[in-house]
Amino acid sequence: MHLMAVADDGDRSVIETAAPLTVTAREVGPATTGVELSAMLADVTGGAPGARASVSWGDGGDLDDAGITDGVVNAAHTYSEPGTYAVTVTVDDDTLSRSVELEVVVEDEAAATPPTIQASPDSVVVGAPLTVTGRDFTAGEDVTVTLPGGEKQSVTAGDDGAFALRVSLAAGTQPGTATITALGGESGVAAEAALTVLPPAFTFVDVPPGLLFHDEITWLAGRGVTTGWELGDGTREYRPLAPINRDAMAAFLYRLAGSPDFTAPTVSPFVDVATDNQFYREIAWLHAQKISTGWAEADGSVTFRPLQPIARDAMAAFLFRYAQVGDYQAPATSAFTDVDPGNQFYREISWLAASGVSTGWKGNDGTAIYRPLTPINRDAMAAFVYRLDRLG
């Protein structure tokens, strides 16, 4: 932008008590063909009240009236052709008339900087976190990011047109070369980034392809939530039909949260969890996050019962507290015939159903049942944790 000469038509009727009318051009950034330029063009000081402004946009169009708000001339215009235009702003207060000229550079729409996205890292296993960053999108527009496998997630571009979205690939995404796409909702412009989907670092011998929840268990391993058990021959087992104990559940949620930096207390919050317990840090974190409060015993102590299989009702409470959805209102009618509204964990179980984390079982009469007191197996827990993660 270049500022040009100032012109005036002289003093038509000097009012000695008024400060002289002064108009100063502002800098205006580049415009784009076909896109409305709304800009603050000039600053106005002094002069008589009620001054009016007009703008000649330099493209042969009609003279436009412009507003003056808080001493600033504001106007909008859409250019149809690229080029450099001399814009003239005139302010008249019926006593004096002042004009300033400024330069506006108009770029062709196709020449505008296209948006770009990048995946970091650009090679991942299914389940592992990655960050999709974008730049040069329209400020404030909603951007739809489509991941390999077709899953879509939304993010809003900032005032600078940039965004950063933390994601993981959906369970069942196949290894190979893939593409991430980001589409601007307002601009309608798309950007792409290449991604290499790696095969799992390891597999479980007891979780073959086609097994119920195979994809969710594989995702869980890729996310680093579970490594299963290593056997003497170097292979690994997941033991999908084994109930998951409360200590392992604590470890699952801690790792799902990204293994946060947490210093466990020197004194255990639970009398049955020693500070040298394999999962002491994870269990102490669960307590610190108020995900688990344990049991108050008759002698006043608090126990966690780490080796006890976790029942489906308590698991619902764990996931509900982990997700921090304290404003959820449970319905008056239960989604499950075996979970009464008076149940201790009715609200938590209802949220699990409403969010799609659990659908329960269909009973013989066609109604849905939850089996709240049944211990949850490791395969079903993998599915629950995966669905919880996809809630965002």
XYZ file of C-alpha atoms in Angstrom:
392
model
C 0.000 0.000 0.000
C 1.286 3.453 -0.926
C -0.049 6.765 0.382
C -0.481 9.465 -2.243
C -0.872 13.250 -2.312
C -3.507 15.111 -0.301
C -5.851 17.511 -2.058
C -8.484 19.983 -0.877
C -10.781 22.530 -2.458
C -9.903 25.270 -0.041
C -11.611 26.995 2.824
C -15.198 27.763 1.848
C -16.201 29.337 5.153
C -13.665 29.379 7.927
C -15.004 28.706 11.402
C -12.289 29.992 13.696
C -13.448 28.001 16.721
C -13.244 24.583 14.954
C -10.058 22.567 14.494
C -9.257 22.210 10.817
C -10.555 19.125 9.050
C -7.767 16.600 8.585
C -7.972 13.284 6.741
C -5.136 10.752 6.969
C -5.026 7.630 4.836
C -4.603 4.220 6.443
C -2.794 1.188 5.108
C -5.062 -1.452 3.620
C -3.924 -5.029 3.127
C -4.259 -6.926 -0.143
C -7.735 -7.713 -1.430
C -8.877 -10.735 -3.438
C -11.041 -10.716 -6.549
C -14.607 -11.767 -5.876
C -14.210 -11.348 -2.111
C -15.627 -8.280 -0.396
C -12.962 -5.960 0.996
C -14.246 -4.334 4.186
C -11.662 -1.866 5.392
C -10.898 1.152 7.551
C -9.598 3.553 4.922
C -8.780 6.823 6.678
C -8.749 8.691 9.998
C -10.707 11.933 10.349
C -9.965 14.641 12.914
C -11.321 18.146 13.401
C -13.841 19.798 11.153
C -17.474 20.631 11.725
C -19.925 18.015 13.042
C -21.830 15.865 10.558
C -19.018 15.293 8.096
C -19.751 12.932 5.201
C -17.384 10.624 3.340
C -17.293 9.125 -0.127
C -14.944 6.684 -1.836
C -13.817 6.267 -5.421
C -12.426 2.741 -5.660
C -10.396 3.398 -8.796
C -12.009 0.683 -10.904
C -14.412 2.878 -12.861
C -17.390 2.149 -10.646
C -19.774 4.628 -9.053
C -18.737 6.833 -6.169
C -19.724 5.100 -2.904
C -20.915 6.726 0.280
C -18.841 5.706 3.282
C -19.472 5.752 6.995
C -17.467 7.654 9.591
C -17.429 5.876 12.939
C -15.335 7.138 15.850
C -13.260 9.191 13.458
C -12.585 6.345 11.020
C -13.845 6.096 7.435
C -15.213 2.575 6.834
C -16.288 1.176 3.482
C -16.616 -2.099 1.604
C -16.098 -2.993 -2.042
C -15.641 -6.072 -4.231
C -13.134 -5.970 -7.074
C -13.670 -8.169 -10.097
C -10.200 -7.865 -11.618
C -6.724 -8.145 -10.109
C -4.459 -5.114 -10.201
C -3.291 -2.063 -8.284
C -5.996 0.548 -7.696
C -5.744 4.188 -6.580
C -8.539 4.675 -4.049
C -9.658 8.228 -3.229
C -11.377 9.020 0.065
C -13.118 12.394 0.310
C -14.503 13.899 3.521
C -16.727 17.000 3.435
C -18.088 18.824 6.487
C -19.867 21.603 4.488
C -17.006 23.904 5.386
C -13.977 22.090 4.083
C -13.446 19.143 1.766
C -10.363 16.971 2.102
C -9.253 14.054 -0.054
C -6.560 11.440 0.370
C -5.460 8.740 -1.980
C -4.262 5.247 -1.086
C -3.265 2.206 -3.072
C -5.010 -1.160 -2.871
C -3.446 -4.250 -4.392
C -6.003 -6.814 -5.563
C -4.857 -10.386 -6.081
C -6.554 -12.904 -8.303
C -8.539 -15.415 -6.288
C -6.485 -18.269 -7.716
C -3.300 -16.463 -6.687
C -4.301 -16.270 -3.022
C -2.213 -18.471 -0.756
C -3.896 -21.901 -0.697
C -4.429 -23.610 2.657
C -2.081 -26.413 3.621
C -2.123 -29.157 6.261
C 0.548 -31.358 7.764
C 0.454 -34.527 9.870
C 2.989 -34.995 12.645
C 4.268 -37.621 12.833
C 3.605 -38.623 9.245
C 3.922 -42.352 9.998
C 1.786 -43.910 12.747
C 0.211 -47.149 13.870
C -3.543 -47.224 14.364
C -4.366 -45.783 17.770
C -1.208 -43.729 18.205
C -1.835 -39.994 18.577
C -0.877 -37.549 15.847
C -1.443 -33.838 15.292
C -2.930 -32.351 12.123
C -1.955 -28.696 11.687
C -3.390 -26.335 9.084
C -2.612 -22.824 7.889
C -3.998 -20.190 5.499
C -7.630 -21.193 5.987
C -10.260 -18.458 6.257
C -10.143 -16.954 9.736
C -12.792 -18.432 12.015
C -14.137 -20.981 9.545
C -15.067 -24.513 10.569
C -12.753 -27.058 8.983
C -13.762 -30.696 8.473
C -10.797 -33.057 8.722
C -11.307 -36.472 7.104
C -8.959 -39.179 8.334
C -7.965 -42.371 6.516
C -10.873 -44.754 6.899
C -13.429 -41.963 6.469
C -13.827 -40.704 10.040
C -14.482 -36.946 10.176
C -13.563 -34.483 12.905
C -14.177 -30.741 13.105
C -11.938 -27.885 14.178
C -12.215 -24.092 13.926
C -9.460 -22.051 12.286
C -8.107 -19.238 14.430
C -7.915 -15.552 13.560
C -4.669 -16.322 11.732
C -6.306 -19.088 9.684
C -4.389 -21.808 11.513
C -5.477 -24.810 13.572
C -4.026 -27.819 15.381
C -6.088 -30.977 15.898
C -4.962 -33.941 18.017
C -6.376 -37.200 16.642
C -5.799 -40.931 16.339
C -6.794 -43.200 13.487
C -9.997 -45.172 13.903
C -9.933 -48.856 14.740
C -9.832 -50.947 11.584
C -7.881 -48.416 9.489
C -5.736 -50.464 7.115
C -1.938 -50.093 6.863
C -0.517 -48.381 3.787
C -0.187 -44.951 2.205
C -3.192 -42.791 2.997
C -4.429 -39.212 2.770
C -5.794 -36.757 5.318
C -8.119 -34.084 3.875
C -9.190 -30.776 5.420
C -12.096 -28.833 3.882
C -12.864 -25.237 4.833
C -16.579 -24.789 5.498
C -16.672 -21.140 4.396
C -13.975 -21.032 1.740
C -14.836 -24.434 0.262
C -11.110 -24.976 -0.294
C -9.523 -28.340 0.553
C -5.982 -29.293 1.508
C -4.369 -32.723 1.705
C -1.488 -34.362 3.547
C 0.052 -37.785 3.040
C 0.218 -40.255 5.918
C 1.764 -43.687 6.215
C -0.325 -46.079 8.308
C 2.064 -48.604 9.814
C 1.180 -52.190 10.730
C 0.890 -52.889 14.473
C 4.169 -53.075 16.372
C 2.955 -56.386 17.789
C -0.128 -58.589 17.683
C -1.842 -60.825 20.205
C -1.929 -64.532 19.412
C -5.337 -64.847 21.070
C -6.880 -61.939 19.128
C -7.074 -63.153 15.509
C -8.637 -61.045 12.737
C -12.389 -61.456 12.754
C -12.609 -61.837 16.524
C -15.242 -59.621 18.124
C -13.504 -56.374 19.153
C -10.298 -57.292 17.264
C -10.019 -53.785 15.827
C -10.644 -52.074 19.160
C -8.046 -54.237 20.930
C -5.496 -53.544 18.168
C -6.240 -49.817 18.499
C -5.758 -50.040 22.274
C -2.311 -51.576 21.778
C -1.352 -48.967 19.186
C -2.379 -46.208 21.609
C -0.068 -47.685 24.229
C -2.911 -48.463 26.628
C -2.095 -52.176 26.798
C 0.796 -54.472 25.973
C -0.842 -57.659 27.196
C 1.315 -60.495 28.507
C 4.568 -61.617 26.866
C 4.922 -65.388 26.643
C 8.076 -67.451 26.791
C 8.275 -67.742 23.010
C 8.150 -63.955 22.558
C 4.513 -63.803 21.464
C 1.869 -61.857 23.367
C -1.584 -62.599 24.728
C -4.355 -60.135 25.473
C -6.684 -62.621 27.231
C -9.840 -61.001 25.877
C -12.323 -63.090 27.870
C -10.615 -62.587 31.229
C -12.287 -60.095 33.580
C -10.298 -56.898 34.004
C -9.195 -56.144 37.538
C -9.520 -52.730 39.134
C -5.751 -52.138 39.172
C -5.481 -52.827 35.432
C -8.468 -50.555 34.818
C -6.609 -47.758 36.594
C -3.628 -48.361 34.305
C -5.838 -48.335 31.191
C -7.347 -44.944 32.028
C -4.017 -43.425 33.074
C -2.431 -44.410 29.759
C -5.501 -43.316 27.784
C -5.015 -39.879 29.355
C -1.507 -39.823 27.893
C 0.341 -41.022 31.016
C 0.269 -37.528 32.560
C 3.137 -36.231 34.658
C 1.956 -37.160 38.138
C 3.910 -37.529 41.347
C 2.277 -40.164 43.515
C 2.041 -39.340 47.220
C 4.423 -40.968 49.666
C 1.439 -42.237 51.665
C -1.089 -44.366 49.773
C -4.716 -43.180 49.752
C -5.772 -46.841 50.064
C -4.673 -49.211 52.819
C -4.630 -52.186 50.435
C -2.437 -50.514 47.789
C 1.198 -50.305 48.870
C 3.433 -47.605 47.432
C 5.523 -50.304 45.734
C 2.475 -51.804 43.999
C 2.984 -52.339 40.262
C 0.181 -49.883 39.514
C 0.515 -47.595 42.549
C 1.091 -44.450 40.501
C -1.896 -45.164 38.255
C -4.199 -45.971 41.180
C -3.054 -42.876 43.102
C -3.699 -40.786 39.973
C -7.191 -42.287 39.690
C -7.850 -41.215 43.281
C -6.379 -37.724 42.763
C -8.634 -37.213 39.726
C -11.640 -38.304 41.822
C -12.323 -41.106 39.347
C -12.294 -43.610 42.192
C -12.947 -43.064 45.874
C -12.728 -46.719 46.890
C -14.654 -48.186 49.824
C -14.892 -46.807 53.340
C -14.364 -49.759 55.675
C -15.860 -50.253 59.135
C -12.563 -49.355 60.820
C -12.449 -45.997 59.001
C -9.839 -47.033 56.447
C -10.329 -46.781 52.676
C -9.678 -49.706 50.332
C -9.356 -49.928 46.546
C -9.521 -53.727 46.166
C -7.033 -53.742 43.261
C -7.301 -57.437 42.363
C -11.091 -57.487 42.336
C -12.666 -57.631 38.854
C -14.446 -54.375 38.118
C -18.202 -54.680 37.697
C -20.000 -52.992 34.835
C -21.750 -50.468 37.091
C -18.504 -49.298 38.721
C -16.858 -49.201 35.308
C -19.613 -46.840 34.131
C -18.808 -44.573 37.072
C -15.080 -44.635 36.240
C -15.680 -43.662 32.601
C -18.269 -41.012 33.506
C -15.868 -39.308 35.915
C -12.966 -39.638 33.475
C -15.010 -37.900 30.758
C -15.968 -35.062 33.144
C -19.594 -34.742 32.074
C -20.913 -33.463 35.373
C -23.774 -31.510 33.759
C -25.431 -34.618 32.308
C -29.075 -35.099 33.304
C -30.282 -38.697 33.352
C -33.692 -39.461 31.793
C -36.688 -40.343 33.910
C -36.994 -43.691 32.108
C -34.048 -46.080 32.124
C -32.464 -47.270 28.883
C -32.035 -50.705 30.494
C -34.720 -52.798 32.159
C -32.279 -54.070 34.810
C -31.067 -50.602 35.867
C -33.653 -48.836 37.993
C -33.560 -45.009 38.324
C -32.833 -45.612 41.999
C -29.617 -47.489 41.174
C -26.479 -46.042 42.801
C -24.905 -45.543 39.368
C -28.065 -44.856 37.352
C -26.855 -41.486 36.074
C -23.484 -42.869 34.995
C -24.966 -45.923 33.260
C -27.573 -43.750 31.509
C -24.797 -41.500 30.189
C -22.931 -44.548 28.915
C -26.014 -45.522 26.899
C -26.798 -41.988 25.700
C -23.236 -41.424 24.479
C -23.088 -44.751 22.637
C -20.264 -46.138 24.765
C -22.465 -49.091 25.738
C -25.527 -50.589 24.098
C -25.906 -53.477 26.545
C -27.579 -56.721 25.498
C -30.971 -57.426 24.008
C -33.014 -59.616 26.339
C -35.289 -62.456 25.257
C -38.258 -60.108 25.283
C -36.446 -57.619 23.043
C -35.686 -55.093 25.773
C -32.175 -53.838 26.543
C -30.343 -55.037 29.638
C -27.024 -53.804 31.097
C -26.057 -56.455 33.693
C -24.619 -53.889 36.113
C -23.111 -56.350 38.612
C -21.396 -58.543 36.008
C -17.582 -58.205 35.838
C -16.472 -56.703 32.537
C -14.126 -58.685 30.329
C -10.993 -57.249 28.757
C -12.381 -57.404 25.211
C -15.493 -55.417 26.109
C -13.380 -52.957 28.077
C -11.281 -52.334 24.956
C -14.475 -51.465 23.092
C -15.686 -49.183 25.896
C -12.366 -47.333 26.123
C -12.184 -46.947 22.334
C -15.705 -45.521 22.110
C -14.961 -43.188 25.011
C -11.924 -41.844 23.172
C -13.921 -41.214 19.985
C -16.304 -38.934 21.872
C -13.540 -36.318 21.661
